[in-house]
Short mmCIF file of N, CA and C in Angstrom, two decimals:
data_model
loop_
_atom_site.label_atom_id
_atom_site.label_comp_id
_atom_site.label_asym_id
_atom_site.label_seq_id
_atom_site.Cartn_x
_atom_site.Cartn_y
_atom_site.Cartn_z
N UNK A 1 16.29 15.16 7.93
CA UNK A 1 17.29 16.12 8.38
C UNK A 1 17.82 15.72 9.75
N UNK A 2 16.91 15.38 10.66
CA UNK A 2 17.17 15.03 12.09
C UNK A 2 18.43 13.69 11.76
N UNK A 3 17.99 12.84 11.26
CA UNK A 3 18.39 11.61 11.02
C UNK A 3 20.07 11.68 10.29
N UNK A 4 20.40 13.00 9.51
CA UNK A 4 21.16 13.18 9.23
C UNK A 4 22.37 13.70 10.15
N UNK A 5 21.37 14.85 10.90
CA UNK A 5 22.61 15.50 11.78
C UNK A 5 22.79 14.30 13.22
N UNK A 6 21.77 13.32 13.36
CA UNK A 6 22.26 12.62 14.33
C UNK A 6 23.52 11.66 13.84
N UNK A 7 23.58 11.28 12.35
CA UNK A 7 24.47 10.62 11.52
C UNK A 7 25.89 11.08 11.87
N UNK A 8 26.20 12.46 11.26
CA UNK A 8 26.93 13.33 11.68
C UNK A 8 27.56 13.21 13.06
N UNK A 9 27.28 13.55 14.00
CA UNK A 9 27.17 13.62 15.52
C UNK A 9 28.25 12.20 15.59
N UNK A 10 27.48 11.45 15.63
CA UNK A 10 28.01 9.90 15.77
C UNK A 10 29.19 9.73 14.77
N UNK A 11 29.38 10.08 13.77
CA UNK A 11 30.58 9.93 12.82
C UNK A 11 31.59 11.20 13.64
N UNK A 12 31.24 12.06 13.59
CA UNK A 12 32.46 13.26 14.80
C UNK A 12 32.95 12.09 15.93
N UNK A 13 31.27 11.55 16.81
CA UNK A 13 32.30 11.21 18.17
C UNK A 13 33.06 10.03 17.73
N UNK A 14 32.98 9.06 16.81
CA UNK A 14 33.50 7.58 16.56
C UNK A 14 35.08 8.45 16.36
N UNK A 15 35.36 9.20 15.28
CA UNK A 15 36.12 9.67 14.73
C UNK A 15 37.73 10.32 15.33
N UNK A 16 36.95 11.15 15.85
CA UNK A 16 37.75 12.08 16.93
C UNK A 16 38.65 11.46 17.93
N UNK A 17 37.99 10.53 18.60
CA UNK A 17 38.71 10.07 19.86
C UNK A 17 40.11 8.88 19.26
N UNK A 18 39.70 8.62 17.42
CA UNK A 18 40.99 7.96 17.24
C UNK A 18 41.75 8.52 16.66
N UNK A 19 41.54 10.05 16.25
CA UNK A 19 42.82 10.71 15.85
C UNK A 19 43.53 10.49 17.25
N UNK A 20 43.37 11.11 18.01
CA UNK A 20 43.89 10.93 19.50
C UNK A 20 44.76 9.64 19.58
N UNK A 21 43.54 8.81 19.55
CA UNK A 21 44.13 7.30 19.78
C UNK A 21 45.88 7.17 18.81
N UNK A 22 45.52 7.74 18.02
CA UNK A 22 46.69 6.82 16.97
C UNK A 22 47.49 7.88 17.19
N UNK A 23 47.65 8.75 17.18
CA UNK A 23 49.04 9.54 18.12
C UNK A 23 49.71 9.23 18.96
N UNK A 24 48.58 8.71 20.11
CA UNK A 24 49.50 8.71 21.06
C UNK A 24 50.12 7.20 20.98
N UNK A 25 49.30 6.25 20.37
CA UNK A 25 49.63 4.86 19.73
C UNK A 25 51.38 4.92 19.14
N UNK A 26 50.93 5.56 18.54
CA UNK A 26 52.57 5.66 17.37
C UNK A 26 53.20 6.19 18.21
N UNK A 27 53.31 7.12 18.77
CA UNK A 27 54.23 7.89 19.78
C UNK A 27 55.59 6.84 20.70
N UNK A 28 55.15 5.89 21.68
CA UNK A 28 55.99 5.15 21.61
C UNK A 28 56.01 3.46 21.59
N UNK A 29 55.48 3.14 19.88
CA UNK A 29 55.29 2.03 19.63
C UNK A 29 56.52 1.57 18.71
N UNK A 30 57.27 0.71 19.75
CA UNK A 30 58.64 0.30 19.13
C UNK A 30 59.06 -0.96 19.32
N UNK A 31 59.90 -1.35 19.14
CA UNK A 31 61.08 -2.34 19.35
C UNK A 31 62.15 -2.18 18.99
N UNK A 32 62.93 -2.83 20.55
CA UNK A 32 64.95 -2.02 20.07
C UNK A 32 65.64 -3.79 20.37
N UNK A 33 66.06 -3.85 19.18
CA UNK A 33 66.77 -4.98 18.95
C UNK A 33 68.07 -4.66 18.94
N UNK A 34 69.41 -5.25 19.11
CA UNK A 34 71.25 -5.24 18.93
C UNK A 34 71.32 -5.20 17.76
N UNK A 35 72.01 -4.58 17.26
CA UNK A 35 72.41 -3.90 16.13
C UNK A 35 73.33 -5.02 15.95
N UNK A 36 73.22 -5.49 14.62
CA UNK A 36 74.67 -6.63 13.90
C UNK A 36 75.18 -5.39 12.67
N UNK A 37 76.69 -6.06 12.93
CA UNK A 37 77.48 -5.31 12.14
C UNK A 37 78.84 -4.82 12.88
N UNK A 38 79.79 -4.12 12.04
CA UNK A 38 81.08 -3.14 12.18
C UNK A 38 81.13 -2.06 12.69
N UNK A 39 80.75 -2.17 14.17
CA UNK A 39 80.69 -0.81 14.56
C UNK A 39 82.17 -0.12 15.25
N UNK A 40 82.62 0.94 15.17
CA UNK A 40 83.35 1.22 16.06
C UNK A 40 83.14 2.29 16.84
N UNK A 41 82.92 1.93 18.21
CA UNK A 41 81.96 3.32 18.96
C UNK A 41 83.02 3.67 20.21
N UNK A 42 82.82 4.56 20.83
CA UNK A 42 83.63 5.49 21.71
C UNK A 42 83.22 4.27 23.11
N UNK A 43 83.78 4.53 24.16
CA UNK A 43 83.41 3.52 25.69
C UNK A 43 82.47 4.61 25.52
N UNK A 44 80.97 3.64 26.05
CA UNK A 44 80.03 4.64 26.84
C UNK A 44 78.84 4.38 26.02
N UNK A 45 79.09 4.00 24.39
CA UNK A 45 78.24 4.46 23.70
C UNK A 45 77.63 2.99 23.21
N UNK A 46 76.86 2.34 23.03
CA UNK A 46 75.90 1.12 22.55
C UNK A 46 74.78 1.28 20.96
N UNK A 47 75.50 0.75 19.79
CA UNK A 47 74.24 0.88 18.78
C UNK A 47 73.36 -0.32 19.07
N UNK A 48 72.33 -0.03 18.86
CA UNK A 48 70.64 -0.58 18.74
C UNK A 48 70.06 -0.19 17.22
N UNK A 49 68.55 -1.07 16.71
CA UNK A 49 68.30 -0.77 16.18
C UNK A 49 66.84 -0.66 16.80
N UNK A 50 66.35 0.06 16.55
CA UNK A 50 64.67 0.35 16.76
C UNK A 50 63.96 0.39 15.59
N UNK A 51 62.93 -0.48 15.92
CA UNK A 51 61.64 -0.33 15.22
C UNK A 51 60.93 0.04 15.35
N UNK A 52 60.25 1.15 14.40
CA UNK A 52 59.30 2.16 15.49
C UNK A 52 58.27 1.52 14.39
N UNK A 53 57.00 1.70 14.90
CA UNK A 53 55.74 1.25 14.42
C UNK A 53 54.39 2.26 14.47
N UNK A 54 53.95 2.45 12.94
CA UNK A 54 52.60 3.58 12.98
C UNK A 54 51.99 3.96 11.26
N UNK A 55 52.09 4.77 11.40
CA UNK A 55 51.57 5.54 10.15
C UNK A 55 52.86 6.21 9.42
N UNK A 56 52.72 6.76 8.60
CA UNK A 56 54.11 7.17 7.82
C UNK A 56 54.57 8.51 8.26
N UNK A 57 53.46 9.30 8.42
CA UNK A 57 54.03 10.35 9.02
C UNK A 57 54.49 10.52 10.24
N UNK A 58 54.24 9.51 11.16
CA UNK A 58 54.64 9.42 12.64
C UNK A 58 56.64 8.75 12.06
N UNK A 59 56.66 8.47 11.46
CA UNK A 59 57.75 7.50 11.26
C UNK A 59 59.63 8.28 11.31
N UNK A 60 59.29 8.74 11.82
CA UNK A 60 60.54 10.30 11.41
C UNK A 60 61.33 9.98 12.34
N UNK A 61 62.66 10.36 11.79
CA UNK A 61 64.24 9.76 12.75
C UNK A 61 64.09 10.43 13.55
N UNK A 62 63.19 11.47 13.91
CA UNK A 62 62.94 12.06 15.38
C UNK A 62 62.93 11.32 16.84
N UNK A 63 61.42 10.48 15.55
CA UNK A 63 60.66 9.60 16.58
C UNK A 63 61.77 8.17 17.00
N UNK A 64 62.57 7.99 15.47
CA UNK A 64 63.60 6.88 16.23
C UNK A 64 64.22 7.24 17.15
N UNK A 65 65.15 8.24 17.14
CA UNK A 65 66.02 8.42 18.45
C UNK A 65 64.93 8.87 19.81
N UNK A 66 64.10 9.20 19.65
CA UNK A 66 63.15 9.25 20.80
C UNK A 66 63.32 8.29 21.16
N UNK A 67 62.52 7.02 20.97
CA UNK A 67 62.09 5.82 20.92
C UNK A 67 63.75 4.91 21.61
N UNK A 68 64.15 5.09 21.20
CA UNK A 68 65.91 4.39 21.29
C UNK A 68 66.49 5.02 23.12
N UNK A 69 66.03 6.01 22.94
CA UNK A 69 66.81 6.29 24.27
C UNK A 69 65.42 5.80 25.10
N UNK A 70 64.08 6.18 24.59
CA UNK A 70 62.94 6.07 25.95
C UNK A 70 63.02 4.45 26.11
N UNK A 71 63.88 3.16 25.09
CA UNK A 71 63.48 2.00 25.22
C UNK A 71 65.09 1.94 25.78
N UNK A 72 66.16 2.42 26.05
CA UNK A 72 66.87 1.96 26.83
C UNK A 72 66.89 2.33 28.72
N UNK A 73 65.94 3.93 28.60
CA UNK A 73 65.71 3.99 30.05
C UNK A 73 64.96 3.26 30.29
N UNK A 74 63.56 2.24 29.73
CA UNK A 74 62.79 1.59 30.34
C UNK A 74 62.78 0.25 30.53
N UNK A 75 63.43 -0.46 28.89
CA UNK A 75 63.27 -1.69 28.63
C UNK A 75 64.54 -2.52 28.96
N UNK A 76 65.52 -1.66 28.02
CA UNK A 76 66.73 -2.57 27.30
C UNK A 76 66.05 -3.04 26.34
N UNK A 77 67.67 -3.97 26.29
CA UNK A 77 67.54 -4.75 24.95
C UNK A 77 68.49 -5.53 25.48
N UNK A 78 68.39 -7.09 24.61
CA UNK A 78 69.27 -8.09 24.95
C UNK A 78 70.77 -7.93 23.66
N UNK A 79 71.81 -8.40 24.27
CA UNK A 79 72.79 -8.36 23.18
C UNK A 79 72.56 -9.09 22.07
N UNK A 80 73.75 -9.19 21.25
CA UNK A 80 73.34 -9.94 20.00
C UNK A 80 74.76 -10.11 19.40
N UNK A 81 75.61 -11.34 18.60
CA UNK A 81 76.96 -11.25 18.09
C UNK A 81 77.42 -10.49 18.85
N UNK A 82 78.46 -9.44 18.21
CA UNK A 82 79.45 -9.21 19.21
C UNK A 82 78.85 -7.82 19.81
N UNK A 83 78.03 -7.20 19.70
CA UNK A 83 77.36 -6.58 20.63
C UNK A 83 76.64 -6.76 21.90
N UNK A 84 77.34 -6.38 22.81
CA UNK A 84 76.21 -6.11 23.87
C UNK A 84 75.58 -5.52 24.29
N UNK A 85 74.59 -6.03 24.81
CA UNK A 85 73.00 -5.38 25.29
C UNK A 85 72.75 -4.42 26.18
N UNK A 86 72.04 -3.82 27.22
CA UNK A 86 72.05 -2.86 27.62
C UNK A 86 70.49 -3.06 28.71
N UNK A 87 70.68 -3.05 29.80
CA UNK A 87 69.89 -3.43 31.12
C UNK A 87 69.07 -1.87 31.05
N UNK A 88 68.41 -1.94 31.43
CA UNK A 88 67.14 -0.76 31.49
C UNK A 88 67.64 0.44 32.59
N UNK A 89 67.77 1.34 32.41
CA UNK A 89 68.78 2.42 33.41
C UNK A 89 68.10 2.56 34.47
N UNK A 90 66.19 2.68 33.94
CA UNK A 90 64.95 3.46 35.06
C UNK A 90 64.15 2.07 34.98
N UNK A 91 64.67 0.70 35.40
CA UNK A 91 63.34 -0.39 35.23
C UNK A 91 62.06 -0.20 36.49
N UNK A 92 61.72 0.93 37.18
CA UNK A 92 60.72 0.65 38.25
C UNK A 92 59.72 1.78 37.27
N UNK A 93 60.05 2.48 35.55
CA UNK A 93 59.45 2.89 35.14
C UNK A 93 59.08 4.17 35.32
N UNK A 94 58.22 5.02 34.11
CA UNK A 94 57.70 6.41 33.86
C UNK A 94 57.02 6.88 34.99
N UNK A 95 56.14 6.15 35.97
CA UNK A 95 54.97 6.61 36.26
C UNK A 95 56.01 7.21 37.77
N UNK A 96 56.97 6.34 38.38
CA UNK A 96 57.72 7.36 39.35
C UNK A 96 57.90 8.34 39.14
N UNK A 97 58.83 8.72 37.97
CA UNK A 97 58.61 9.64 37.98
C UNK A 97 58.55 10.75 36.49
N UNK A 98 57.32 11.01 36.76
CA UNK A 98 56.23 11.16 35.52
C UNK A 98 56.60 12.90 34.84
N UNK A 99 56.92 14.19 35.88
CA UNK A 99 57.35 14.94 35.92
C UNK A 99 58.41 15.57 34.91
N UNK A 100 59.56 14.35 35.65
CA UNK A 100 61.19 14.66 34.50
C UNK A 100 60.72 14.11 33.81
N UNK A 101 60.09 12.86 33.00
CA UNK A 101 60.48 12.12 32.31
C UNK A 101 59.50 12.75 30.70
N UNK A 102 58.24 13.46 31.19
CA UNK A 102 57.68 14.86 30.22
C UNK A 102 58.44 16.10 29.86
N UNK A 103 58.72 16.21 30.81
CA UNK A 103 59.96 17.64 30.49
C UNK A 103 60.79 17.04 29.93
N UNK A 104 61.05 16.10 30.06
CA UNK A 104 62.52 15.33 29.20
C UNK A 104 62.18 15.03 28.00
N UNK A 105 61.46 14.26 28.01
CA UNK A 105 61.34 13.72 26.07
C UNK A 105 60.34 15.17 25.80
N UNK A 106 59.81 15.73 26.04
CA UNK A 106 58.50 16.74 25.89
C UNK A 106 59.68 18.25 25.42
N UNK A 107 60.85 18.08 26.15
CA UNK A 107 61.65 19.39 25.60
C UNK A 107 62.36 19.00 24.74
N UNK A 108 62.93 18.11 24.88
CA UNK A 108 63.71 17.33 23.45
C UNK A 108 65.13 17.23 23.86
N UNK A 109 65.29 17.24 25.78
CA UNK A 109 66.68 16.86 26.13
C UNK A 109 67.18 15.92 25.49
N UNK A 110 66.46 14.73 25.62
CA UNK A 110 67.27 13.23 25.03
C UNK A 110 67.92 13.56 23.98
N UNK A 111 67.93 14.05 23.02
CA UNK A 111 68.91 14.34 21.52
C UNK A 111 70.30 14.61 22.26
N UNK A 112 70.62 14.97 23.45
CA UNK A 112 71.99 14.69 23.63
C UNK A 112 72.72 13.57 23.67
N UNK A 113 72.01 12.61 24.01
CA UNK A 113 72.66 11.29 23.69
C UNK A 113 72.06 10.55 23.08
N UNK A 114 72.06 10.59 21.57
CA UNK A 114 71.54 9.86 21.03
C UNK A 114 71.79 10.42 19.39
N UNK A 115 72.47 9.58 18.34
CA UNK A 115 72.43 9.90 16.98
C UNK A 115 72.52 9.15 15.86
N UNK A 116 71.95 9.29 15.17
CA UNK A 116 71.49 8.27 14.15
C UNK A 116 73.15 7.86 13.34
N UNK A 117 73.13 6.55 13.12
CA UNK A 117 73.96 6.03 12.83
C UNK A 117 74.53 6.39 11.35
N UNK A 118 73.46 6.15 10.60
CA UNK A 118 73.78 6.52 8.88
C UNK A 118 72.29 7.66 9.13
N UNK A 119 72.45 8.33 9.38
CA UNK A 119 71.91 9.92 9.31
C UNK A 119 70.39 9.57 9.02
N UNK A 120 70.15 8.23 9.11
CA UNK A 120 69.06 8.22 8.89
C UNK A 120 68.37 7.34 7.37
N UNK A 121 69.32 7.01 6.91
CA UNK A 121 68.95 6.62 5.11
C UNK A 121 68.49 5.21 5.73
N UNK A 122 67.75 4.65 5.17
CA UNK A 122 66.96 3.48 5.16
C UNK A 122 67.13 2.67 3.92
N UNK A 123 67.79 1.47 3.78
CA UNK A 123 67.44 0.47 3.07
C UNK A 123 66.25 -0.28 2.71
N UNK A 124 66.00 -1.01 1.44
CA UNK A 124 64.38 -1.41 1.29
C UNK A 124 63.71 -2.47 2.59
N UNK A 125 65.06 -3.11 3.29
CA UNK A 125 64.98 -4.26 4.48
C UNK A 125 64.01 -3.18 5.53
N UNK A 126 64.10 -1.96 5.89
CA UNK A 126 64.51 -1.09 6.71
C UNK A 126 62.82 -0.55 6.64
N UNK A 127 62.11 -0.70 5.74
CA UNK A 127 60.46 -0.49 5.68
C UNK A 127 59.98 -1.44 5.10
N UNK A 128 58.97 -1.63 6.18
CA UNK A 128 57.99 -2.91 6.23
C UNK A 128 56.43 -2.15 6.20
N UNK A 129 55.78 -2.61 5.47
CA UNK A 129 54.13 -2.26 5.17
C UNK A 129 53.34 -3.23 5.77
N UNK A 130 52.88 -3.41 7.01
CA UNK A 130 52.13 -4.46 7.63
C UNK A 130 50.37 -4.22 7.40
N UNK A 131 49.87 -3.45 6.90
CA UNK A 131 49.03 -3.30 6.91
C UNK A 131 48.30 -2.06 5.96
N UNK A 132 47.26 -1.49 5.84
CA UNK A 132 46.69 -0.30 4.75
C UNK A 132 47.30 0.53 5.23
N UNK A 133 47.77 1.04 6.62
CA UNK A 133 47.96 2.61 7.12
C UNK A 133 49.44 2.70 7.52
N UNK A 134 49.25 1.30 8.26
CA UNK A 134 50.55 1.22 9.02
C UNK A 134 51.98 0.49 8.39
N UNK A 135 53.11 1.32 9.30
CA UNK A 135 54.10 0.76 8.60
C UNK A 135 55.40 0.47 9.64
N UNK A 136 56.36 -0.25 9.80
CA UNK A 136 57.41 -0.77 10.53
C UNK A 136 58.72 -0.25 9.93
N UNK A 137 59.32 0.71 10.68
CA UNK A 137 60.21 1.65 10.38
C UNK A 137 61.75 1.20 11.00
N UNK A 138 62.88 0.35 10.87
CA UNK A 138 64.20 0.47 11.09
C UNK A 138 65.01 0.82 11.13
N UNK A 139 65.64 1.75 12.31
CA UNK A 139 66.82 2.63 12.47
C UNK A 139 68.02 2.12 12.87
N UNK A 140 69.06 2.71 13.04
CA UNK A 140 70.38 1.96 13.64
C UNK A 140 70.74 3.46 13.98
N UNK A 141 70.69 3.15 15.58
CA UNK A 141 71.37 4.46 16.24
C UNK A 141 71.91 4.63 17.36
N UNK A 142 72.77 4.99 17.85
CA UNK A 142 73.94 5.38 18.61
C UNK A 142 73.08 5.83 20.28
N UNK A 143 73.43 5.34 21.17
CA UNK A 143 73.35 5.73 22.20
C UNK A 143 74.32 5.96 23.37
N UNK A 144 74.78 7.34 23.92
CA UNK A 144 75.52 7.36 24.98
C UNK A 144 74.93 6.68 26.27
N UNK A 145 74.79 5.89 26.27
CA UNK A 145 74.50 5.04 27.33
C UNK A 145 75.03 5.31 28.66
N UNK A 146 76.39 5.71 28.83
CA UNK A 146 77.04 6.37 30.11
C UNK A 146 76.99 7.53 30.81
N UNK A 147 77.11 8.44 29.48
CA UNK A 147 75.79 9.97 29.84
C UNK A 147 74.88 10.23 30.11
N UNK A 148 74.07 9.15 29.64
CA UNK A 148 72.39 9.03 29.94
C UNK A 148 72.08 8.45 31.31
N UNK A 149 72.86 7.45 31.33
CA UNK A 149 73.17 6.71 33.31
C UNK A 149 73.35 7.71 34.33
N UNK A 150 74.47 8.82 33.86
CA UNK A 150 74.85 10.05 34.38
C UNK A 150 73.94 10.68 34.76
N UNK A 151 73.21 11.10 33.88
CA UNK A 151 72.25 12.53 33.61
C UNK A 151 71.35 12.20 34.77
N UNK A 152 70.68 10.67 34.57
CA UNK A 152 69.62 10.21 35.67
C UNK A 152 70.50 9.95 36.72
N UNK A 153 71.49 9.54 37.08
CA UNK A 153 71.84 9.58 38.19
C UNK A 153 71.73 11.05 38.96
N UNK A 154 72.46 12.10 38.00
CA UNK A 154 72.49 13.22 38.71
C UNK A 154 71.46 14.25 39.55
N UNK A 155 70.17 13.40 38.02
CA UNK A 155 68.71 14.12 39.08
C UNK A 155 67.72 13.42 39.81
N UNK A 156 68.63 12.41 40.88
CA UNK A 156 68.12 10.95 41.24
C UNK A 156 67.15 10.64 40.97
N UNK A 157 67.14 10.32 39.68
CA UNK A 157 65.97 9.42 38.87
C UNK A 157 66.34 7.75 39.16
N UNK A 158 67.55 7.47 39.00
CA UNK A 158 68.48 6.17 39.20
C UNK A 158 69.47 6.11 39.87
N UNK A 159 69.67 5.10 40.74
CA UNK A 159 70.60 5.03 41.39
C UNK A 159 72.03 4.51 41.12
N UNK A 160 72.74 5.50 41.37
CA UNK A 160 74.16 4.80 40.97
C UNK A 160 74.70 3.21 41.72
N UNK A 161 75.85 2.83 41.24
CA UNK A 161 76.34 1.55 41.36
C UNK A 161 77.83 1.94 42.52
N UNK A 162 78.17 3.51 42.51
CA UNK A 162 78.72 3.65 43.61
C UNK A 162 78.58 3.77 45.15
N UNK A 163 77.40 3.03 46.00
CA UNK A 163 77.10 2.75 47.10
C UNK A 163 77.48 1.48 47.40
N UNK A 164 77.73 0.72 46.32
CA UNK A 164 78.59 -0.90 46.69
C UNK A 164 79.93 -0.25 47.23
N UNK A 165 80.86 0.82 46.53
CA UNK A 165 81.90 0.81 47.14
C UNK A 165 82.65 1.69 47.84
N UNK A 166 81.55 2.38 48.56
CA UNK A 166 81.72 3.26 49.38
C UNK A 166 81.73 2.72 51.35
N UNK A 167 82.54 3.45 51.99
CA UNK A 167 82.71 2.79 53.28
C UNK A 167 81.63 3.37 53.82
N UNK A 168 81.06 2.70 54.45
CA UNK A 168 79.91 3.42 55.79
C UNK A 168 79.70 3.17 56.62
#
């Protein structure tokens, strides 16, 4: 009996700490590549495609447009054909400032700039099965890129590009 509930015990703690793990894993495990193709988009606005990476239920066009705007404030992406790429808005990163950037993706501001291109439908190219659990998810989605520059500029998260041409 002892031998059992110590069994137990040890299967809870192994267990537990990777539900955790793989949440927050999938949460923002991506890649945002240039979108190829016919786009015709408004000034301001840049398609990408993101690959979000996890389990199937993590995999939701939620999590793409999450993922799409949190990888253009942090990362970028390089261009590609006749698209161009897109320089990282916040590159000194989350941990400055850690505050907005929870309230921000955590309330679900970002959905203002940001919308899925074909609403979301996925082609068979578009899911990849890399493994028993996990799976590689491809979106193509729209980013206001100039609004989003805006928004952080306005709550000096980033600094604007108008101090080059200002007299002082």
């Amino acid at each position: 009996m002892k031998q059992i509930l110590i069994m137990l015990v040890g299967l809870f703690i192994t267990t537990v700490p990777s539900f955790a793990r793989d949440k927050d894993e999938d949460m923002y495990n991506y890649e945002l590549e240039s979108a190829v193709g016919n786009f015709s988009l408004q000034a301001g606005w840049n398609v990408a495609k993101v690959w979000s990476y996890g389990k199937r239920e993590f995999l939701t066009k939620e999590n793409a447009m999450r993922n799409a705007v949190h990888g253009i404030i942090f990362k970028g992406y390089p261009g590609y054909g006749g698209n161009t790429g897109v320089k990282a808005l916040c590159p000194e990163g989350y941990e400055q400032h850690r505050e907005f950037f929870d309230e921000f993706f955590g309330s679900g501001k970002y959905r203002q700039f940001v919308q899925l291109s074909n609403n979301g439908l996925l082609t068979a190219d578009d899911v990849i099965k890399y493994d028993k659990k996990r799976y590689k998810v491809g979106m193509i989605v729209m980013v206001n890129t100039a609004a989003l520059r805006a928004y952080l500029e306005q709550n000096n998260i980033s600094k604007g590009l108008d101090f080059l041409f200002r007299d002082n």
